[in-house]
Coordinates of C-alpha atoms and ligand atoms in Angstrom, one line a residue:
X1 CA 63.9 84.3 92.0
X2 CA 67.0 85.0 94.0
X3 CA 66.6 84.5 97.8
X4 CA 68.3 87.4 99.6
X5 CA 69.5 86.3 103.0
X6 CA 70.7 88.7 105.7
X7 CA 72.5 87.2 108.7
X8 CA 72.2 89.2 111.8
X9 CA 75.6 88.4 113.4
X10 CA 74.0 87.2 116.7
X11 CA 72.3 84.4 114.8
X12 CA 75.5 82.9 113.4
X13 CA 76.7 81.1 116.5
X14 CA 73.2 79.7 117.2
X15 CA 73.0 78.4 113.6
X16 CA 76.3 76.7 113.9
X17 CA 75.4 75.1 117.2
X18 CA 72.0 74.0 115.8
X19 CA 73.8 72.4 112.8
X20 CA 75.8 70.3 115.3
X21 CA 78.3 68.0 113.5
X22 CA 76.4 68.0 110.2
X23 CA 78.4 70.9 108.9
X24 CA 82.1 70.1 108.7
X25 CA 83.4 73.5 107.7
X26 CA 86.7 72.3 106.4
X27 CA 85.0 69.8 104.1
X28 CA 82.5 72.5 103.0
X29 CA 85.4 74.8 102.3
X30 CA 87.2 72.2 100.3
X31 CA 84.1 71.4 98.3
X32 CA 82.8 74.9 97.6
X33 CA 85.5 77.5 98.1
X34 CA 89.0 76.0 97.6
X35 CA 89.0 76.0 93.8
X36 CA 88.8 79.8 93.7
X37 CA 90.2 80.9 97.1
X38 CA 93.0 78.4 97.4
X39 CA 93.1 75.2 99.4
X40 CA 95.2 77.0 102.0
X41 CA 92.7 80.0 102.0
X42 CA 95.4 82.4 100.8
X43 CA 93.7 83.1 97.5
X44 CA 93.9 82.0 93.9
X45 CA 91.6 83.6 91.3
X46 CA 89.5 84.7 94.3
X47 CA 90.8 86.7 97.2
X48 CA 92.4 85.3 100.4
X49 CA 89.8 84.3 103.0
X50 CA 91.8 85.0 106.2
X51 CA 90.9 87.1 109.2
X52 CA 93.8 89.5 108.5
X53 CA 91.9 90.6 105.4
X54 CA 88.3 89.8 106.1
X55 CA 88.4 91.4 109.6
X56 CA 89.2 94.7 108.0
X57 CA 86.7 94.7 105.2
X58 CA 83.7 97.0 105.4
X59 CA 80.5 96.0 103.7
X60 CA 77.8 93.3 104.0
X61 CA 78.6 90.5 106.5
X62 CA 80.3 87.4 105.3
X63 CA 77.2 85.1 105.6
X64 CA 75.3 87.5 103.3
X65 CA 78.1 87.5 100.7
X66 CA 78.2 83.6 100.7
X67 CA 74.5 83.4 100.4
X68 CA 73.9 86.2 97.9
X69 CA 77.2 86.2 96.0
X70 CA 79.0 89.4 94.9
X71 CA 77.5 91.4 92.0
X72 CA 79.8 91.8 89.0
X73 CA 82.3 89.2 90.2
X74 CA 82.6 85.5 89.8
X75 CA 81.5 84.9 93.4
X76 CA 78.3 82.8 93.1
X77 CA 75.3 82.8 95.5
X78 CA 75.2 79.7 97.7
X79 CA 71.8 80.6 99.3
X80 CA 69.9 78.2 97.0
X81 CA 72.2 75.3 97.5
X82 CA 73.5 75.4 101.1
X83 CA 71.4 75.4 104.2
X84 CA 71.8 78.5 106.4
X85 CA 73.7 76.6 109.1
X86 CA 76.3 75.5 106.6
X87 CA 76.7 79.0 105.3
X88 CA 77.2 80.2 108.9
X89 CA 79.7 77.5 109.5
X90 CA 81.7 78.5 106.4
X91 CA 81.6 82.1 107.5
X92 CA 83.0 81.2 110.9
X93 CA 85.6 78.9 109.3
X94 CA 87.1 81.6 107.0
X95 CA 87.3 84.1 109.8
X96 CA 89.3 81.8 112.1
X97 CA 93.1 82.1 112.1
X98 CA 95.1 80.0 109.6
X99 CA 97.4 77.6 111.5
X100 CA 100.2 77.7 108.9
X101 CA 101.3 80.5 106.7
X102 CA 102.7 79.2 103.4
X103 CA 106.2 80.1 102.4
X104 CA 106.2 83.3 100.4
X105 CA 109.8 84.0 99.3
X106 CA 111.4 85.2 96.2
X107 CA 110.4 82.1 94.1
X108 CA 106.8 82.2 95.1
X109 CA 106.6 85.9 94.5
X110 CA 108.3 85.5 91.1
X111 CA 105.8 82.8 90.0
X112 CA 102.9 85.3 90.4
X113 CA 104.4 88.0 88.1
X114 CA 102.0 88.6 85.2
X115 CA 102.7 91.2 82.6
X116 CA 99.9 92.4 80.3
X117 CA 100.6 90.9 76.9
X118 CA 98.5 93.5 75.2
X119 CA 100.3 96.4 76.8
X120 CA 101.8 98.9 74.3
X121 CA 103.7 101.9 75.8
X122 CA 102.4 105.1 74.2
X123 CA 104.9 107.8 73.2
X124 CA 102.6 110.6 74.5
X125 CA 99.4 110.6 76.5
X126 CA 96.5 109.0 74.5
X127 CA 94.1 111.8 75.7
X128 CA 94.1 115.5 75.3
X129 CA 94.1 116.7 78.9
X130 CA 96.9 117.6 81.4
X131 CA 98.6 114.3 82.4
X132 CA 99.8 115.8 85.6
X133 CA 96.2 116.8 86.6
X134 CA 94.7 113.4 86.5
X135 CA 93.0 111.8 89.5
X136 CA 93.2 108.1 90.3
X137 CA 90.0 107.2 92.1
X138 CA 89.8 103.9 93.9
X139 CA 86.3 102.5 93.7
X140 CA 85.9 99.8 96.4
X141 CA 82.4 99.0 95.4
X142 CA 83.4 97.2 92.2
X143 CA 87.2 96.8 92.8
X144 CA 88.1 99.2 90.0
X145 CA 90.0 102.4 89.6
X146 CA 88.7 105.3 87.5
X147 CA 91.1 107.7 85.9
X148 CA 89.6 111.2 85.9
X149 CA 90.7 114.2 83.9
X150 CA 91.2 116.9 86.5
X151 CA 90.1 119.7 84.2
X152 CA 87.1 118.3 82.4
X153 CA 86.2 115.7 85.0
X154 CA 85.7 113.2 82.2
X155 CA 86.4 109.5 83.2
X156 CA 89.2 108.4 80.9
X157 CA 89.4 104.8 82.0
X158 CA 87.8 102.4 84.5
X159 CA 90.0 99.4 85.0
X160 CA 89.8 96.4 87.3
X161 CA 92.2 96.2 90.3
X162 CA 93.1 93.3 92.5
X163 CA 90.5 92.7 95.3
X164 CA 90.4 95.2 98.2
X165 CA 92.8 98.0 97.3
X166 CA 94.1 99.8 100.5
X167 CA 96.3 102.8 101.0
X168 CA 97.4 105.5 98.7
X169 CA 98.6 104.5 95.2
X170 CA 102.2 105.6 94.5
X171 CA 103.3 107.5 91.4
X172 CA 106.7 107.6 89.6
X173 CA 108.3 111.0 89.9
X174 CA 107.4 111.9 86.3
X175 CA 103.7 111.1 87.1
X176 CA 103.5 108.6 84.3
X177 CA 103.0 105.3 86.1
X178 CA 101.0 104.4 89.2
X179 CA 101.4 101.4 91.6
X180 CA 98.3 100.2 93.4
X181 CA 98.4 97.6 96.3
X182 CA 95.7 95.3 97.6
X183 CA 95.4 93.9 101.1
X184 CA 96.1 90.5 99.5
X185 CA 99.6 91.7 98.6
X186 CA 99.1 92.3 94.9
X187 CA 101.0 95.2 93.4
X188 CA 99.5 96.5 90.1
X189 CA 101.4 98.8 87.7
X190 CA 99.4 101.0 85.4
X191 CA 100.5 103.4 82.7
X192 CA 98.6 106.7 82.9
X193 CA 99.7 107.8 79.3
X194 CA 98.7 104.6 77.6
X195 CA 95.7 104.1 80.0
X196 CA 96.7 100.4 80.3
X197 CA 97.8 98.0 83.0
X198 CA 101.5 97.1 82.6
X199 CA 101.3 94.1 84.9
X200 CA 101.1 92.8 88.5
X201 CA 102.8 90.7 91.1
X202 CA 101.9 89.3 94.5
X203 CA 104.6 90.5 96.8
X204 CA 102.9 89.4 100.1
X205 CA 100.0 87.3 101.4
X206 CA 98.7 90.1 103.5
X207 CA 100.2 93.5 102.9
X208 CA 100.1 96.9 104.7
X209 CA 101.2 99.5 102.2
X210 CA 103.7 100.4 99.5
X211 CA 106.2 103.2 98.9
X212 CA 108.2 104.2 95.9
X213 CA 111.8 105.4 96.1
X214 CA 112.8 109.0 95.4
X215 CA 114.3 108.0 92.0
X216 CA 111.2 105.9 91.0
X217 CA 113.3 102.8 90.7
X218 CA 112.1 100.7 93.6
X219 CA 108.8 99.8 95.2
X220 CA 108.9 98.7 98.9
X221 CA 106.0 96.4 99.9
X222 CA 105.4 96.3 103.7
X223 CA 103.9 92.9 104.7
X224 CA 102.0 91.6 107.7
X225 CA 102.1 88.0 106.3
X226 CA 104.8 86.9 106.0
X227 CA 107.0 89.3 108.0
X228 CA 108.9 90.7 105.1
X229 CA 109.8 93.8 103.3
X230 CA 109.9 93.2 99.6
X231 CA 111.8 95.5 97.2
X232 CA 110.4 95.3 93.7
X233 CA 112.0 96.8 90.6
X234 CA 109.5 99.4 89.5
X235 CA 110.4 98.9 85.9
X236 CA 109.7 95.3 85.3
X237 CA 108.1 94.3 88.6
X238 CA 110.7 91.7 89.5
X239 CA 111.5 91.1 93.2
X240 CA 115.0 92.5 93.7
X241 CA 115.2 91.7 97.4
X242 CA 113.1 90.0 100.1
X243 CA 114.2 91.1 103.6
X244 CA 113.0 89.1 106.6
X245 CA 111.8 91.6 109.2
X246 CA 112.8 90.7 112.7
X247 CA 113.9 92.6 115.7
X248 CA 117.5 92.7 116.9
X249 CA 116.9 89.4 118.8
X250 CA 115.6 87.7 115.6
X251 CA 111.9 87.7 116.6
X252 CA 109.8 88.3 113.4
X253 CA 107.7 91.4 113.2
X254 CA 105.0 92.8 111.0
X255 CA 105.5 96.2 109.5
X256 CA 103.2 99.0 110.5
X257 CA 103.9 101.0 107.3
X258 CA 106.7 102.1 105.0
X259 CA 107.1 105.5 103.4
X260 CA 109.6 107.2 101.1
X261 CA 111.8 109.8 102.7
X262 CA 112.8 111.8 99.5
X263 CA 115.3 114.1 101.3
X264 CA 117.1 111.1 102.7
X265 CA 116.9 108.8 99.6
X266 CA 115.6 106.0 101.8
X267 CA 112.5 104.2 102.9
X268 CA 111.5 104.6 106.5
X269 CA 109.4 101.8 108.1
X270 CA 108.2 101.1 111.6
X271 CA 107.9 97.6 113.1
X272 CA 104.6 96.8 114.6
X273 CA 105.7 94.1 117.0
X274 CA 109.1 95.5 118.0
X275 CA 110.3 98.8 119.2
X276 CA 112.3 99.7 116.1
X277 CA 112.2 102.0 113.2
X278 CA 114.2 101.0 110.1
X279 CA 115.8 103.2 107.4
X280 CA 116.5 101.3 104.2
X281 CA 118.8 103.0 101.7
X282 CA 117.6 103.3 98.1
X283 CA 121.0 104.3 96.7
X284 CA 124.2 102.4 96.1
X285 CA 126.1 104.5 98.6
X286 CA 124.1 103.1 101.4
X287 CA 122.4 104.8 104.3
X288 CA 123.4 108.3 105.2
X289 CA 125.6 107.9 108.3
X290 CA 124.6 110.9 110.4
X291 CA 127.0 112.2 113.0
X292 CA 125.8 111.3 116.4
X293 CA 123.3 108.6 115.6
X294 CA 125.4 105.7 116.8
X295 CA 125.5 107.1 120.3
X296 CA 121.9 106.3 120.8
X297 CA 122.5 102.6 120.6
X298 CA 122.5 100.7 123.9
X299 CA 125.8 99.4 125.1
X300 CA 126.6 95.9 123.8
X301 CA 124.3 96.3 120.8
X302 CA 126.9 97.5 118.4
X303 CA 127.3 94.2 116.6
X304 CA 123.6 93.6 116.1
X305 CA 123.1 97.1 114.9
X306 CA 126.2 97.3 112.7
X307 CA 125.6 99.7 109.9
X308 CA 125.2 97.9 106.6
X309 CA 126.4 99.4 103.4
X310 CA 125.1 99.6 99.8
X311 CA 121.7 99.5 98.1
X312 CA 119.0 98.4 100.6
X313 CA 121.4 98.7 103.5
X314 CA 119.3 98.9 106.7
X315 CA 119.8 101.0 109.8
X316 CA 117.9 100.2 112.9
X317 CA 116.7 102.9 115.2
X318 CA 115.7 101.6 118.7
X319 CA 112.7 103.4 120.3
X320 CA 110.8 102.8 123.6
X321 CA 107.6 101.2 122.2
X322 CA 106.4 99.8 118.9
X323 CA 104.5 102.4 116.8
X324 CA 101.5 101.7 114.6
X325 CA 101.1 104.9 112.8
X326 CA 103.3 107.8 111.9
X327 CA 103.9 111.1 110.1
X328 CA 107.0 113.1 109.1
X329 CA 108.2 116.7 109.2
X330 CA 108.5 117.9 105.5
X331 CA 112.3 117.6 105.7
X332 CA 112.1 114.0 107.0
X333 CA 114.3 114.8 110.0
X334 CA 111.5 114.0 112.4
X335 CA 109.1 111.1 112.6
X336 CA 106.0 111.7 114.8
X337 CA 104.6 108.3 115.8
X338 CA 102.1 106.7 118.1
X339 CA 100.9 103.3 119.1
X340 CA 97.2 103.8 118.7
X341 CA 96.3 102.5 122.2
X342 CA 99.2 104.1 124.0
X343 CA 97.7 107.6 124.5
X344 CA 101.0 109.3 123.8
X345 CA 102.9 110.2 120.7
X346 CA 106.6 110.4 120.3
X347 CA 108.9 112.5 118.1
X348 CA 112.0 110.7 116.8
X349 CA 114.9 112.6 115.4
X350 CA 115.8 110.3 112.5
X351 CA 119.2 111.9 112.0
X352 CA 120.5 111.2 115.5
X353 CA 118.2 108.2 115.9
X354 CA 116.5 108.8 119.2
X355 CA 113.3 110.1 120.7
X356 CA 113.4 113.8 121.3
X357 CA 109.8 114.7 122.5
X358 CA 106.5 113.2 123.7
X359 CA 103.0 114.4 122.9
X360 CA 99.8 113.7 124.8
X361 CA 97.6 112.0 122.1
X362 CA 94.8 109.9 123.5
X363 CA 91.9 108.6 121.5
X364 CA 93.7 106.6 118.8
X365 CA 95.4 109.4 116.8
X366 CA 95.5 108.6 113.0
X367 CA 98.8 110.2 112.3
X368 CA 99.0 108.5 108.9
X369 CA 96.3 110.9 107.9
X370 CA 98.1 113.9 109.3
X371 CA 98.8 117.1 107.2
X372 CA 100.9 120.1 107.9
X373 CA 101.0 123.8 106.8
X374 CA 102.4 127.1 107.9
X375 CA 100.3 129.1 110.5
X376 CA 101.5 132.4 111.8
X377 CA 104.9 131.7 110.5
X378 CA 105.2 128.3 112.3
X379 CA 104.7 124.9 110.9
X380 CA 101.8 123.0 112.5
X381 CA 100.3 119.6 111.8
X382 CA 96.8 118.3 112.3
X383 CA 95.8 114.7 113.1
X384 CA 92.3 113.1 113.5
X385 CA 91.5 110.6 116.2
X386 CA 89.8 107.4 115.4
X387 CA 88.0 107.2 118.7
X388 CA 87.4 110.9 119.6
X389 CA 85.4 113.7 118.1
X390 CA 88.4 116.0 117.8
X391 CA 91.4 117.0 115.8
X392 CA 94.7 117.8 117.4
X393 CA 96.8 120.7 116.1
X394 CA 100.5 120.3 117.0
X395 CA 103.3 122.9 116.7
X396 CA 106.1 121.2 114.8
X397 CA 108.9 123.3 116.5
X398 CA 107.9 123.1 120.1
X399 CA 106.1 119.7 119.7
X400 CA 103.2 120.9 121.8
X401 CA 99.5 120.3 121.1
X402 CA 98.5 123.9 120.5
X403 CA 94.8 123.2 120.4
X404 CA 92.1 120.7 119.7
X405 CA 89.1 121.3 117.4
X406 CA 85.8 119.7 118.4
X407 CA 84.2 117.8 115.5
X408 CA 80.8 116.2 114.9
X409 CA 82.4 112.7 115.4
X410 CA 85.7 110.8 115.0
X411 CA 87.2 111.3 111.6
X412 CA 89.6 109.4 109.3
X413 CA 91.1 111.7 106.6
X414 CA 92.3 115.3 106.3
X415 CA 93.3 117.1 103.2
X416 CA 94.4 120.6 102.0
X417 CA 96.3 122.3 99.3
X418 CA 99.0 125.0 99.3
X419 CA 96.6 127.3 97.5
X420 CA 93.7 126.7 99.8
X421 CA 92.9 128.7 102.9
X422 CA 91.0 125.7 104.3
X423 CA 91.6 122.1 105.2
X424 CA 88.8 119.5 105.0
X425 CA 88.1 117.0 107.8
X426 CA 85.6 114.2 107.4
X427 CA 83.5 112.7 110.2
X428 CA 83.9 109.0 109.4
X429 CA 82.3 107.3 112.5
X430 CA 79.0 107.7 114.3
X431 CA 75.7 109.3 113.4
X432 CA 77.3 112.3 111.7
X433 CA 79.4 110.3 109.3
X434 CA 77.6 112.1 106.4
X435 CA 79.3 115.4 107.5
X436 CA 82.5 117.0 106.4
X437 CA 84.0 120.1 108.1
X438 CA 85.8 122.8 106.2
X439 CA 88.3 124.5 108.6
X440 CA 90.2 127.7 108.2
X441 CA 93.9 127.0 108.4
X442 CA 94.7 130.2 110.3
X443 CA 91.8 130.8 112.6
X444 CA 91.2 127.0 113.1
X445 CA 87.5 127.8 113.0
X446 CA 85.0 125.4 111.3
X447 CA 83.7 127.7 108.5
X448 CA 81.2 125.2 107.0
X449 CA 79.9 121.7 107.6
X450 CA 78.8 120.1 104.4
X451 CA 76.3 117.2 104.4
X452 CA 75.9 116.4 100.7
X453 CA 74.0 113.1 101.0
X454 CA 72.2 112.8 104.3
X455 CA 72.8 109.4 105.8
X456 CA 75.6 108.4 103.5
X457 CA 79.3 108.4 104.6
X458 CA 81.1 111.4 103.0
X459 CA 84.9 111.0 103.3
X460 CA 88.3 111.6 101.8
X461 CA 89.0 114.8 99.9
X462 CA 91.5 115.5 97.2
X463 CA 92.3 118.8 95.4
X464 CA 93.1 119.3 91.8
X465 CA 96.5 120.5 90.7
X466 CA 95.7 124.2 91.1
X467 CA 93.8 123.9 94.3
X468 CA 90.7 125.3 92.7
X469 CA 88.5 122.2 93.1
X470 CA 88.1 119.8 95.9
X471 CA 86.7 116.3 95.3
X472 CA 84.8 114.4 98.0
X473 CA 83.7 110.7 98.0
X474 CA 80.3 109.4 98.9
X475 CA 81.1 105.9 100.1
X476 CA 78.0 104.1 98.9
X477 CA 77.5 101.4 96.3
X478 CA 75.6 103.9 94.2
X479 CA 77.9 106.6 95.4
X480 CA 79.6 109.6 93.7
X481 CA 82.6 111.8 93.7
X482 CA 81.3 115.4 94.3
X483 CA 83.3 118.3 92.8
X484 CA 83.3 121.5 94.9
X485 CA 84.6 124.9 94.1
X486 CA 87.4 124.9 96.7
X487 CA 87.1 128.6 97.3
X488 CA 83.3 129.3 97.5
X489 CA 82.6 125.7 98.7
X490 CA 79.7 125.5 96.2
X491 CA 78.9 122.0 94.8
X492 CA 79.6 122.0 91.0
X493 CA 78.8 118.4 89.9
X494 CA 78.5 114.8 90.9
X495 CA 80.2 112.0 89.1
X496 CA 78.5 108.6 89.8
X497 CA 80.9 106.0 91.2
X498 CA 80.7 102.6 93.0
X499 CA 81.7 103.2 96.6
X500 CA 84.7 105.5 95.8
X501 CA 87.2 105.7 98.7
X502 CA 90.5 107.5 98.2
X503 CA 91.4 109.7 95.2
X504 CA 94.8 111.0 94.3
X505 CA 95.9 113.9 92.1
X506 CA 99.1 113.2 90.2
X507 CA 100.6 116.6 90.6
X508 CA 99.9 116.9 94.3
X509 CA 101.3 113.4 95.0
X510 CA 104.5 113.8 93.0
X511 CA 105.3 117.3 94.4
X512 CA 104.4 116.2 98.0
X513 CA 102.1 119.3 98.1
X514 CA 101.5 120.5 101.6
X515 CA 98.1 119.1 102.7
X516 CA 98.2 115.8 100.8
X517 CA 99.1 112.4 102.1
X518 CA 102.3 110.5 101.5
Ligands
DHE1 FE1 93.7 102.8 105.9 C1 95.9 104.7 104.1 C2 96.3 102.0 108.0 C3 91.5 101.1 107.9 C4 91.2 103.5 103.7 N1 95.7 103.3 106.0 C5 96.4 104.0 105.1 C6 97.8 104.0 105.5 C7 97.9 103.2 106.6 C8 96.6 102.8 106.9 C9 99.2 102.9 107.3 C10 98.9 104.7 104.8 C11 99.4 103.8 103.7 C12 99.7 104.5 102.4 O1 98.9 105.3 101.9 O2 100.8 104.3 101.9 N2 93.8 101.7 107.7 C13 95.0 101.6 108.4 C14 94.7 100.9 109.6 O3 95.5 100.6 110.5 C15 93.2 100.7 109.7 C16 92.6 101.6 110.8 C17 92.9 99.3 110.1 C18 93.2 98.4 108.9 O4 92.2 98.0 108.3 O5 94.3 98.1 108.6 C19 92.8 101.2 108.3 N3 91.7 102.4 105.8 C20 91.0 101.6 106.7 C21 89.6 101.5 106.3 O6 88.8 100.8 107.0 C22 89.4 102.3 105.1 C23 88.6 103.5 105.5 C24 88.7 101.6 104.0 C25 89.6 100.6 103.3 O7 89.8 100.8 102.1 O8 90.0 99.6 104.0 C26 90.8 102.8 104.8 N4 93.5 103.9 104.2 C27 92.4 104.1 103.5 C28 92.7 105.0 102.4 C29 94.0 105.4 102.5 C30 94.6 104.7 103.7 C31 91.7 105.5 101.4 C32 94.8 106.3 101.6 C33 94.6 107.7 102.1 C34 95.4 108.8 101.4 O9 94.8 109.9 101.1 O10 96.5 108.6 101.1

C-alpha cells in the first residue's frame, strides 16, 4: 500500500531540526536526486530543482512530491525509503539558492538541441478541420499540450511538453508551427499540420518568455539565468546569437519579458534589474532610427548608447525605474509599463525613446494580461491587479485611468475578441477564485458572473476564430475546458483536461486580434 504523506509547511523546519546532523542534505541529494535532476540541480532528464523555478510552481508542496512521487512521470515516491526528516531536509535543500550558475553559452545550448528523428513534414494538414482555428491548450497537470479542433472541439493530439510550460506559445505567421517554452529554458517546436514535434533546445537555465519575429525567422528567448537574450533560428532551432544582458555600466540584468513589435520589425524587452528598455532589430537593415530619439540620452552617454547596426542591432532606451510588466499600444509606438511594487505605471514613447506619461496603478497591475479595444470611438485598455479586487480601464490617448471596476477578487487574465461585445475577467485569488466576470466593453458593467465548478479555480479564456465560442479552463487535476456560446453565455460542453492553464487560438494569435494576449 502506498503511504500518502502530506507535509504542513510549519512542520518542515521542526523536522529538520529534529533530524539534527543525521540528514546531510547535499549527500542525500547526490544519492537520490542528482542522477535525474543534475549534480548541479539545473536539470537533466528531470527538471531543474532551483528556487527560481520551484518557488513559482503551484501545486502540492515539495515534501509531498518527494514522498509521494508524481503520477505519470518518472519521479518515484521516496516515502517508503526515506524518513520524514530526510525528505524535509531535501525539500529545504532544493529550495535554497544555488551558489554557482553553470556556464550556459552557445556551446552548451547547442549541445542540447534534439531534433525528432521520426518527424515527417506533411504537405497539407493531416486532419480535416480549419488549421487556423486550432487551439493549443497547455495542460499543466500532466505537462502536455492538447491540440483542439476549434469547430468540432475534437482533441487532435495530446503531446508531452518540457516540464512547467509558462507563458503564451508563439506561432509562425502562417500558423503552421508553434513554439512552446518551459521555465527550465526549453523551447519546443511543434508542427500543427503534421501533428508532430519537430525538436527542442534548451536556450536558458531559467527562462521568462519567448517571442517570434514578425517574419517568423527568429525566436527570442528572455532568460533570468543566465542573464542572456538568446536568438534562435526558428527553422532549425540553432542558436544564432547569445547576447549578454547588462546595463550601460556592464551590470548583468535579468529580462522581465520580450515581445515582438510587428510594426517595428523588432523585439522589445525590458530589463528587470536595470532602468532600460531594449529594442533589438530583426531585419538586416538594423533598428529603425527615429528622428528625435537620441536627444533623450543623457549627456556623456553617447558612446555607451551608440546605435548598433544590422540584424539583432540593439538600441537602449533609458527610463526612470526598471519595469516588471508591460503592454503596448496596437501600433507599438507606446509601451505601458509598471514595476509591480511601485504603485505607478509609465508610458514610454518607443519612437522618441522617453517617458511621456505616468499612471496611478497601485495593487500590482498585471499589464502583461492587458487587452485593448475601442470604446465610444477611443481606444481603451484594461488591466487586472494581482493584489486588488479591481480592473483599471485606461484611456490610451489621454493616458488617464477612466474608471475602475470592482471584482469579486484579484484576477490574472483578461480576454476578448473583435466580434464580442464582452470581455472576460477571471478572479484568480481568494475565496471567489471559482468565479469569472463577463463585462460589457461599452457600459463596463458586469453582465454575468459565471461559477461553473464551485470551489475550483476557473481562469483564462480564449475565443475561437469567429468569436462565437469562448473557452474557459478549470484549473484542477481532473479539470476541463468549458466551451461557452460567447453571445448567449450558455455552457455548451466540457472537455476533460488535466489542469489546463492557457489556451491559444491560432487565428487570434497570428492576427493579433484585439482582446488577445501577445
Ligand atoms: Fe505568467 C504569461 C509573468 C505567474 C500563467 N506570465 C506571462 C507573461 C509574463 C508572465 C511576463 C507573458 C509572457 C508571454 O506570454 O510571452 N507570471 C508572470 C509573473 O511575473 C508571475 C506573476 C510570477 C512568476 O511566476 O513568474 C507569473 N503565470 C504565473 C502563474 O502562477 C501562472 C498562473 C501559472 C503558471 O503556469 O506558472 C501563470 N502566465 C501564465 C499564462 C500565461 C502567462 C497561462 C499566458 C497568458 C496568455 O494568454 O498569453
